[in-house]
Coordinates of N, CA, C and O in Angstrom, one line a residue:
R114 N -82.8 -33.0 119.1 CA -84.0 -32.4 118.6 C -84.0 -30.9 119.2 O -83.9 -30.7 120.5
D115 N -84.4 -29.9 118.4 CA -84.3 -28.6 118.8 C -85.8 -28.4 119.5 O -86.8 -28.5 118.8
C116 N -85.7 -27.9 120.8 CA -86.9 -27.6 121.4 C -87.1 -26.0 121.5 O -87.7 -25.6 122.4
S117 N -86.5 -25.2 120.8 CA -86.4 -23.9 120.9 C -87.8 -23.2 120.6 O -88.0 -22.1 121.1
N118 N -88.7 -24.1 120.1 CA -90.1 -23.5 119.7 C -91.1 -24.0 120.7 O -92.1 -24.1 120.6
S119 N -90.4 -24.6 121.9 CA -91.3 -25.2 122.8 C -92.3 -24.0 123.5 O -91.8 -23.0 123.5
T120 N -93.4 -24.4 124.1 CA -94.2 -23.8 124.6 C -94.5 -24.1 126.1 O -94.3 -25.4 126.4
K121 N -94.5 -23.3 127.0 CA -94.8 -23.6 128.5 C -96.3 -23.6 128.6 O -97.1 -22.7 128.2
T122 N -97.0 -24.5 129.5 CA -98.3 -24.5 129.8 C -98.4 -23.4 130.9 O -97.5 -23.0 131.4
S123 N -99.6 -23.0 131.3 CA -99.8 -22.1 132.4 C -99.5 -22.7 133.8 O -99.3 -21.9 134.7
S124 N -99.5 -24.1 133.8 CA -99.1 -24.9 135.1 C -97.7 -24.7 135.2 O -96.8 -25.0 134.4
A125 N -97.2 -24.3 136.5 CA -95.8 -24.3 136.7 C -95.2 -25.5 136.8 O -93.9 -25.7 136.8
S126 N -95.9 -26.7 137.0 CA -95.3 -28.0 137.2 C -95.3 -28.8 135.8 O -94.7 -30.0 135.8
E127 N -95.6 -28.1 134.7 CA -95.4 -28.8 133.4 C -94.8 -28.1 132.2 O -95.0 -27.0 132.4
H128 N -94.2 -28.8 131.4 CA -93.7 -28.2 130.1 C -94.4 -29.0 129.0 O -94.5 -30.2 129.1
T129 N -94.8 -28.2 127.9 CA -95.2 -29.0 126.8 C -94.3 -28.8 125.5 O -93.7 -27.7 125.3
F130 N -94.1 -29.8 124.6 CA -93.3 -29.7 123.5 C -94.1 -30.3 122.4 O -94.9 -31.4 122.5
E131 N -94.0 -29.7 121.1 CA -94.5 -30.3 119.9 C -93.8 -31.7 119.7 O -92.5 -31.7 119.9
V132 N -94.5 -32.7 119.2 CA -93.8 -34.0 119.1 C -94.3 -34.5 117.7 O -95.3 -34.2 117.2
G133 N -93.4 -35.4 117.2 CA -93.6 -36.1 116.0 C -94.3 -37.7 116.3 O -94.6 -37.9 117.4
E134 N -94.3 -38.4 115.2 CA -95.0 -39.6 115.3 C -94.1 -40.6 116.3 O -94.7 -41.4 117.1
L135 N -92.8 -40.5 116.3 CA -91.9 -41.4 117.2 C -92.1 -41.1 118.6 O -92.6 -42.1 119.3
E136 N -92.2 -39.8 118.9 CA -92.2 -39.4 120.3 C -93.9 -39.8 120.8 O -94.0 -39.9 122.0
K137 N -94.7 -39.9 120.1 CA -96.1 -40.2 120.4 C -96.2 -41.6 121.1 O -97.2 -41.7 121.8
S138 N -95.3 -42.4 120.8 CA -95.3 -43.8 121.3 C -94.5 -43.9 122.6 O -94.5 -44.9 123.1
L139 N -94.0 -42.8 123.1 CA -93.2 -42.7 124.3 C -94.0 -42.6 125.5 O -95.2 -42.0 125.5
D140 N -93.3 -42.9 126.6 CA -93.8 -42.5 128.0 C -93.0 -41.3 128.4 O -91.8 -41.4 128.2
P141 N -93.4 -40.2 128.9 CA -94.9 -39.9 129.3 C -95.9 -39.7 128.3 O -95.6 -39.6 127.2
P142 N -97.2 -39.8 128.8 CA -98.1 -39.8 127.8 C -98.3 -38.6 127.0 O -97.7 -37.5 127.4
V143 N -98.7 -38.7 125.8 CA -98.8 -37.5 125.0 C -100.4 -37.2 124.9 O -101.2 -38.1 124.8
R144 N -100.5 -35.9 124.8 CA -102.0 -35.4 124.6 C -102.0 -34.6 123.4 O -101.4 -33.7 123.1
G145 N -102.7 -35.2 122.2 CA -102.8 -34.5 120.9 C -101.4 -34.5 120.4 O -100.7 -35.3 120.1
D146 N -101.0 -33.2 120.0 CA -99.7 -32.9 119.4 C -98.6 -32.5 120.4 O -97.8 -32.2 120.1
L147 N -99.1 -32.7 121.6 CA -98.1 -32.2 122.7 C -97.8 -33.4 123.7 O -98.6 -34.1 124.0
M148 N -96.5 -33.3 124.0 CA -95.9 -34.3 125.0 C -95.8 -33.5 126.3 O -95.2 -32.4 126.3
V149 N -96.5 -33.9 127.4 CA -96.4 -33.3 128.6 C -95.3 -33.9 129.5 O -95.3 -35.1 129.7
L150 N -94.4 -33.0 130.0 CA -93.3 -33.5 130.8 C -93.5 -32.9 132.1 O -93.3 -31.6 132.2
P151 N -93.7 -33.6 133.2 CA -93.7 -32.9 134.6 C -92.4 -32.4 134.9 O -91.5 -33.0 134.6
Q152 N -92.4 -31.2 135.3 CA -91.2 -30.5 135.7 C -90.4 -31.1 136.7 O -89.1 -31.1 136.9
E153 N -91.1 -31.8 137.7 CA -90.4 -32.4 139.0 C -89.6 -33.5 138.5 O -88.7 -33.9 139.4
E154 N -89.9 -34.1 137.5 CA -89.0 -35.4 137.1 C -87.8 -35.0 136.4 O -87.7 -34.8 135.2
T155 N -86.8 -34.8 137.2 CA -85.6 -34.2 136.6 C -84.5 -35.4 136.4 O -83.5 -35.2 135.8
M156 N -84.8 -36.6 136.9 CA -83.9 -37.6 136.7 C -84.7 -38.7 135.9 O -85.6 -39.2 136.1
D157 N -84.0 -39.5 135.0 CA -84.6 -40.6 134.1 C -84.2 -41.9 134.7 O -85.1 -42.7 134.9
H158 N -82.9 -42.1 134.9 CA -82.7 -43.4 135.6 C -81.3 -43.4 136.4 O -80.6 -42.6 136.4
I159 N -81.3 -44.5 137.3 CA -80.0 -44.6 138.0 C -79.4 -46.2 137.8 O -80.3 -46.9 137.6
S160 N -78.2 -46.2 137.6 CA -77.6 -47.6 137.3 C -76.6 -47.8 138.5 O -75.8 -46.9 138.7
I161 N -76.8 -49.0 138.9 CA -75.9 -49.5 140.1 C -75.3 -50.9 139.6 O -76.0 -51.8 139.5
P162 N -73.9 -50.8 139.5 CA -73.3 -52.3 139.1 C -73.4 -53.2 140.2 O -73.2 -52.9 141.3
I163 N -73.7 -54.3 139.6 CA -73.6 -55.5 140.4 C -73.0 -56.7 139.8 O -72.6 -56.7 138.6
R164 N -72.7 -57.8 140.7 CA -72.0 -58.9 140.2 C -72.8 -60.0 139.7 O -72.5 -60.6 138.6
D165 N -74.0 -60.5 140.2 CA -74.8 -61.4 139.8 C -76.4 -60.9 139.7 O -77.1 -60.5 140.4
V166 N -76.7 -61.0 138.3 CA -78.1 -60.5 138.0 C -79.1 -61.3 138.5 O -80.2 -60.8 139.0
T167 N -79.0 -62.5 138.6 CA -80.1 -63.5 139.1 C -80.4 -63.2 140.5 O -81.4 -63.1 141.0
T168 N -79.3 -63.2 141.4 CA -79.3 -62.9 142.7 C -79.9 -61.7 143.1 O -80.8 -61.4 143.9
T169 N -79.4 -60.5 142.2 CA -80.0 -59.2 142.5 C -81.4 -59.2 142.1 O -82.3 -58.5 142.9
R170 N -81.9 -59.8 141.0 CA -83.2 -59.8 140.6 C -84.2 -60.4 141.8 O -85.1 -59.8 142.1
D171 N -83.7 -61.5 142.3 CA -84.5 -62.4 143.3 C -84.6 -61.4 144.6 O -85.6 -61.2 145.1
F172 N -83.6 -60.7 145.0 CA -83.5 -59.9 146.1 C -84.4 -58.6 145.9 O -85.2 -58.3 146.7
Y173 N -84.1 -57.9 144.8 CA -84.9 -56.7 144.6 C -86.5 -57.1 144.3 O -87.2 -56.0 144.5
D174 N -86.7 -58.0 143.7 CA -88.2 -58.5 143.5 C -88.8 -58.4 144.9 O -89.9 -57.8 144.9
A175 N -88.2 -59.0 145.8 CA -88.8 -59.1 147.1 C -88.8 -58.0 147.9 O -90.0 -57.4 148.5
V176 N -87.7 -57.1 148.0 CA -87.7 -55.9 148.8 C -88.4 -54.9 148.2 O -88.8 -53.9 149.0
L177 N -88.5 -54.6 147.0 CA -89.1 -53.5 146.2 C -90.5 -53.5 146.2 O -91.2 -52.6 146.1
A178 N -91.1 -54.8 146.2 CA -92.5 -55.0 145.9 C -93.4 -54.3 147.0 O -94.3 -53.6 146.7
P179 N -93.0 -54.3 148.4 CA -93.8 -53.6 149.3 C -93.7 -52.2 149.1 O -94.7 -51.4 149.5
L180 N -92.8 -51.6 148.4 CA -92.7 -50.2 148.2 C -93.2 -49.6 146.7 O -93.2 -48.6 146.5
G181 N -94.0 -50.6 146.1 CA -94.5 -50.2 144.9 C -93.8 -50.2 143.6 O -94.3 -49.8 142.5
W182 N -92.6 -50.8 143.8 CA -91.8 -51.0 142.4 C -92.1 -52.4 141.7 O -92.5 -53.2 142.3
Q183 N -91.9 -52.2 140.5 CA -92.1 -53.4 139.7 C -90.9 -53.6 138.8 O -90.3 -52.7 138.3
R184 N -90.7 -54.9 138.5 CA -89.4 -55.1 137.6 C -90.0 -54.8 136.3 O -91.1 -55.1 135.8
S185 N -89.1 -54.1 135.4 CA -89.3 -53.6 134.1 C -88.6 -54.2 132.9 O -88.9 -54.0 131.8
G186 N -87.6 -55.0 133.5 CA -86.8 -55.8 132.5 C -85.8 -56.7 133.0 O -85.3 -56.4 134.4
F187 N -85.4 -57.7 132.3 CA -84.3 -58.5 132.9 C -83.8 -59.3 131.7 O -84.3 -59.8 130.8
R188 N -82.4 -59.5 131.7 CA -81.7 -60.1 130.6 C -80.6 -60.8 131.5 O -79.7 -60.2 132.1
E189 N -80.6 -62.2 131.5 CA -79.7 -63.0 132.3 C -78.4 -62.6 132.0 O -78.0 -62.5 130.7
D190 N -77.5 -62.4 133.1 CA -76.2 -62.1 132.9 C -75.9 -60.7 132.4 O -74.8 -60.2 132.1
V191 N -76.9 -59.8 132.1 CA -76.7 -58.6 131.6 C -77.3 -57.5 132.5 O -76.5 -56.5 133.0
Y192 N -78.5 -57.4 132.9 CA -79.1 -56.5 133.8 C -80.4 -56.9 134.3 O -81.2 -57.7 133.8
V193 N -80.9 -56.1 135.4 CA -82.3 -56.3 135.8 C -82.7 -54.8 136.1 O -81.8 -54.0 136.5
G194 N -84.0 -54.4 135.8 CA -84.5 -53.0 135.9 C -85.7 -53.0 136.7 O -86.6 -54.0 136.6
Y195 N -86.0 -51.9 137.3 CA -87.2 -51.7 138.1 C -87.9 -50.2 137.9 O -87.0 -49.2 137.6
K196 N -89.1 -50.2 137.9 CA -89.8 -48.8 137.7 C -90.9 -48.7 138.8 O -91.4 -49.7 139.3
K197 N -91.1 -47.4 139.0 CA -92.2 -47.0 139.9 C -92.6 -45.6 139.4 O -91.8 -44.7 139.3
P198 N -94.0 -45.5 139.2 CA -94.5 -44.1 138.7 C -94.0 -43.0 139.6 O -94.0 -43.1 140.8
G199 N -93.5 -42.0 139.0 CA -93.0 -40.9 139.7 C -91.6 -40.9 140.1 O -91.0 -39.9 140.6
S200 N -90.8 -42.0 139.8 CA -89.5 -42.1 140.3 C -88.7 -42.5 139.0 O -89.1 -43.1 138.1
P201 N -87.2 -42.2 139.2 CA -86.4 -42.7 138.0 C -86.4 -44.1 137.9 O -86.5 -44.9 139.0
A202 N -86.1 -44.6 136.7 CA -86.0 -46.0 136.6 C -84.6 -46.4 137.3 O -83.8 -45.8 137.5
L203 N -84.5 -47.7 137.8 CA -83.5 -48.3 138.4 C -83.0 -49.4 137.7 O -83.7 -50.4 137.6
Y204 N -81.7 -49.3 137.3 CA -81.0 -50.5 136.6 C -79.9 -50.9 137.4 O -79.1 -50.3 137.9
F205 N -79.7 -52.3 137.4 CA -78.6 -53.0 138.0 C -77.8 -53.9 137.0 O -78.3 -54.9 136.6
P206 N -76.9 -53.3 136.2 CA -76.2 -54.0 135.2 C -75.1 -54.8 135.7 O -74.6 -54.3 136.8
S207 N -74.9 -56.0 135.1 CA -73.7 -56.8 135.6 C -72.4 -56.2 135.3 O -72.1 -55.5 134.2
S208 N -71.4 -56.3 136.3 CA -70.1 -55.7 136.1 C -69.1 -56.5 137.0 O -69.4 -57.3 137.9
N209 N -67.9 -56.6 136.5 CA -66.8 -57.0 137.3 C -66.3 -56.3 138.5 O -65.8 -57.0 139.3
A210 N -66.6 -55.1 138.2 CA -66.2 -54.2 139.4 C -67.5 -53.4 140.1 O -68.2 -52.9 139.3
T211 N -67.6 -53.5 141.5 CA -68.8 -52.7 141.9 C -68.1 -51.9 143.2 O -67.1 -52.2 143.7
S212 N -68.7 -50.9 143.5 CA -68.5 -50.0 144.7 C -69.9 -49.7 145.4 O -70.8 -49.5 144.8
P213 N -69.7 -49.9 146.8 CA -70.8 -49.8 147.6 C -71.6 -48.4 147.3 O -70.8 -47.3 147.3
V214 N -72.9 -48.3 147.2 CA -73.6 -47.1 147.2 C -74.8 -47.2 148.1 O -75.0 -48.3 148.8
H215 N -75.4 -46.0 148.5 CA -76.4 -46.0 149.5 C -77.7 -45.6 148.7 O -77.7 -44.6 148.0
L216 N -78.7 -46.4 148.7 CA -80.1 -45.9 148.1 C -81.2 -46.0 149.2 O -81.2 -46.9 150.1
A217 N -82.0 -44.9 149.2 CA -83.0 -44.8 150.2 C -84.2 -44.7 149.4 O -84.6 -43.8 148.6
F218 N -85.3 -45.7 149.6 CA -86.6 -45.9 149.0 C -87.6 -45.3 149.9 O -87.6 -45.6 151.0
K219 N -88.5 -44.5 149.3 CA -89.6 -44.0 150.1 C -90.6 -44.9 150.4 O -90.9 -45.7 149.6
A220 N -91.0 -44.9 151.7 CA -92.0 -45.8 152.1 C -93.3 -44.9 152.6 O -93.0 -43.9 153.1
S221 N -94.5 -45.4 152.6 CA -95.7 -44.8 152.9 C -96.2 -44.9 154.4 O -96.8 -44.1 154.9
T222 N -95.7 -46.1 154.9 CA -96.1 -46.6 156.2 C -95.0 -47.2 156.9 O -94.0 -47.7 156.2
T223 N -95.0 -47.4 158.2 CA -94.0 -48.1 159.1 C -94.2 -49.6 158.6 O -93.2 -50.3 158.7
E224 N -95.3 -50.2 158.2 CA -95.7 -51.5 157.7 C -94.6 -51.7 156.6 O -94.1 -52.8 156.4
E225 N -94.7 -50.9 155.6 CA -93.9 -51.0 154.4 C -92.5 -51.1 154.7 O -91.8 -51.8 154.0
V226 N -91.9 -50.2 155.6 CA -90.7 -50.2 156.0 C -90.3 -51.7 156.7 O -89.3 -52.3 156.2
A227 N -91.1 -52.3 157.5 CA -90.9 -53.5 158.1 C -90.9 -54.5 157.1 O -90.1 -55.6 157.0
Q228 N -92.0 -54.5 156.0 CA -92.0 -55.5 155.1 C -90.7 -55.6 154.1 O -90.1 -56.7 153.8
F229 N -90.2 -54.3 153.9 CA -89.0 -54.3 153.2 C -87.8 -54.9 153.9 O -87.1 -55.8 153.4
Y230 N -87.8 -54.6 155.2 CA -86.7 -55.1 156.0 C -86.6 -56.6 156.1 O -85.6 -57.3 155.8
H231 N -87.8 -57.1 156.3 CA -88.0 -58.6 156.6 C -87.8 -59.3 155.2 O -87.1 -60.4 155.0
A232 N -88.3 -58.9 154.1 CA -88.0 -59.4 152.9 C -86.6 -59.3 152.5 O -86.1 -60.3 151.9
A233 N -85.8 -58.2 152.8 CA -84.4 -58.3 152.5 C -83.7 -59.3 153.4 O -82.8 -60.0 152.8
L234 N -84.0 -59.5 154.5 CA -83.3 -60.5 155.3 C -83.6 -61.9 154.9 O -82.9 -62.8 154.9
D235 N -84.8 -62.1 154.5 CA -85.3 -63.5 153.9 C -84.7 -63.8 152.7 O -84.7 -64.9 152.3
T236 N -84.1 -62.8 151.9 CA -83.5 -63.2 150.6 C -82.1 -62.9 150.5 O -81.5 -62.5 149.4
G237 N -81.4 -62.8 151.6 CA -80.0 -62.7 151.5 C -79.3 -61.3 152.0 O -78.1 -61.3 152.0
G238 N -80.1 -60.5 152.5 CA -79.7 -59.3 152.9 C -79.2 -59.3 154.3 O -79.5 -60.4 155.0
Q239 N -78.2 -58.4 154.7 CA -77.6 -58.4 156.1 C -78.1 -57.2 156.8 O -78.1 -56.1 156.2
D240 N -78.6 -57.3 157.9 CA -79.0 -56.2 158.8 C -78.0 -55.1 158.9 O -76.9 -55.3 159.2
N241 N -78.5 -54.0 158.8 CA -77.7 -52.6 159.0 C -78.7 -51.7 159.9 O -78.3 -50.5 159.9
G242 N -79.7 -52.1 160.4 CA -80.4 -51.3 161.3 C -81.8 -51.7 161.2 O -82.5 -51.4 160.2
P243 N -82.5 -52.2 162.1 CA -83.9 -52.7 162.1 C -84.8 -51.4 161.9 O -84.5 -50.2 162.3
P244 N -86.1 -51.8 161.5 CA -87.1 -50.6 161.5 C -87.2 -50.0 162.7 O -87.4 -50.5 164.0
G245 N -87.3 -48.6 162.8 CA -87.5 -47.7 163.8 C -87.2 -46.3 163.5 O -86.7 -45.8 162.6
P246 N -87.6 -45.4 164.6 CA -87.3 -44.0 164.4 C -85.9 -43.7 164.3 O -85.1 -44.3 165.0
R247 N -85.4 -42.8 163.8 CA -84.0 -42.3 163.5 C -84.0 -40.7 163.9 O -83.9 -39.9 163.0
P248 N -84.2 -40.4 165.2 CA -84.4 -38.9 165.6 C -82.9 -38.1 165.2 O -83.1 -36.8 164.9
A249 N -82.0 -38.8 165.1 CA -80.6 -38.1 164.6 C -80.7 -37.6 163.2 O -80.1 -36.8 162.8
Y250 N -81.5 -38.4 162.4 CA -81.8 -38.0 161.0 C -82.9 -37.0 160.8 O -82.8 -36.4 159.6
G251 N -83.8 -36.9 161.6 CA -85.0 -35.9 161.5 C -86.1 -36.3 162.5 O -86.1 -37.5 162.8
K252 N -86.8 -35.3 162.7 CA -87.9 -35.3 163.9 C -88.8 -36.7 163.5 O -89.3 -37.5 164.3
N253 N -89.3 -36.9 162.2 CA -90.2 -37.9 161.7 C -89.5 -38.9 160.9 O -90.2 -39.7 160.2
Y254 N -88.2 -39.1 161.1 CA -87.5 -40.1 160.2 C -87.7 -41.4 160.8 O -87.4 -41.8 161.9
Y255 N -88.2 -42.4 159.9 CA -88.4 -43.8 160.4 C -88.0 -44.7 159.4 O -88.4 -44.4 158.2
A256 N -86.9 -45.6 159.6 CA -86.4 -46.2 158.5 C -85.8 -47.6 159.0 O -85.7 -47.9 160.1
A257 N -85.4 -48.4 158.1 CA -84.7 -49.7 158.1 C -83.5 -49.7 157.2 O -83.7 -49.3 156.0
F258 N -82.5 -50.4 157.6 CA -81.2 -50.4 156.6 C -80.7 -51.8 156.6 O -80.9 -52.6 157.5
V259 N -80.5 -52.2 155.3 CA -79.9 -53.6 155.0 C -78.8 -53.5 154.0 O -78.6 -52.6 153.1
Y260 N -77.9 -54.4 154.0 CA -76.9 -54.5 152.9 C -77.4 -55.6 152.0 O -77.9 -56.7 152.3
D261 N -77.5 -55.1 150.6 CA -77.9 -56.1 149.6 C -76.7 -57.2 149.3 O -75.7 -57.0 150.0
P262 N -77.1 -58.1 148.4 CA -76.0 -59.0 148.3 C -74.7 -58.5 147.8 O -73.6 -59.2 147.8
D263 N -74.6 -57.3 147.1 CA -73.4 -56.8 146.7 C -72.8 -55.8 147.6 O -71.8 -55.1 147.3
G264 N -73.4 -55.6 148.9 CA -73.0 -54.7 149.9 C -73.4 -53.4 149.7 O -72.8 -52.3 150.5
H265 N -74.2 -53.0 148.8 CA -75.0 -51.7 148.9 C -76.0 -51.5 150.0 O -76.5 -52.4 150.4
N266 N -75.7 -50.4 150.6 CA -76.6 -50.1 151.9 C -77.9 -49.5 151.3 O -77.9 -48.4 150.7
I267 N -78.9 -50.3 151.5 CA -80.3 -49.8 151.0 C -81.1 -49.6 152.2 O -81.1 -50.3 153.3
E268 N -82.1 -48.8 152.0 CA -83.0 -48.3 153.2 C -84.4 -48.0 152.5 O -84.5 -47.6 151.6
A269 N -85.3 -48.3 153.4 CA -86.7 -47.8 153.3 C -87.0 -46.9 154.4 O -86.6 -47.1 155.5
V270 N -87.4 -45.6 153.9 CA -87.7 -44.5 154.8 C -89.0 -43.8 154.6 O -89.5 -43.6 153.4
M271 N -89.6 -43.6 155.9 CA -90.8 -42.8 155.9 C -90.4 -41.6 156.5 O -89.7 -41.4 157.6
G272 N -90.9 -40.4 156.0 CA -90.4 -39.0 156.6 C -89.1 -38.5 156.4 O -88.5 -38.0 157.3
G273 N -88.5 -39.0 155.1 CA -87.1 -38.6 155.0 C -87.0 -37.3 154.4 O -87.7 -36.5 154.6
V274 N -85.8 -37.1 153.8 CA -85.4 -35.6 153.4 C -86.0 -35.2 152.1 O -85.8 -34.1 151.7
G275 N -86.4 -36.3 151.3 CA -86.7 -36.0 149.7 C -88.3 -35.7 149.5 O -89.1 -35.8 150.4

C-alpha cells in the first residue's frame, strides 16, 4: 500500500494514515477514517524456535502471566504465541533446530520478578540467577534469570536498559 499521502498528527508520538475497510478491522484501533500508529512501536513480533510446543506453552503460560502477558494463539505441534499491550507479539514456532537466545521481560515490581522466577522453576525451568539486584548491569537493575525448556536464557527485569 502506498502511504505517500499520509498525514502526520501534531503529536510527535503518533502517525495517522488513511485506511480502507480491511484496515478498519485491524489492531491498532481506527479512529474514523484514520488508523493511529504509535511511533514508539517499531517492532511487530519476535519468533523464537522451540522443540516442543506443548511444553513451551505450559512453561510460558506460567512465567509470563505475572508480567501481564496473555497467550494469543496455539496450534499443537505448530506454534504458541503471546501478547502484551505495548510490546511486540512473541511467537514460539516448532522447529527441528534451535539456538539459544536471551529474552528480558520488563517487570513492574520485585514481587513480579520473584513470581516469574518461581513459576519458571515450578514448570521445568533451570536456575540461572535468583531474584536480586544486579549492580554490575545498572544502579537500579533488579532481575532473575532462568533457562527455559529449550535452553533459552530468559529474564524478568525491573530497572533495565529499555
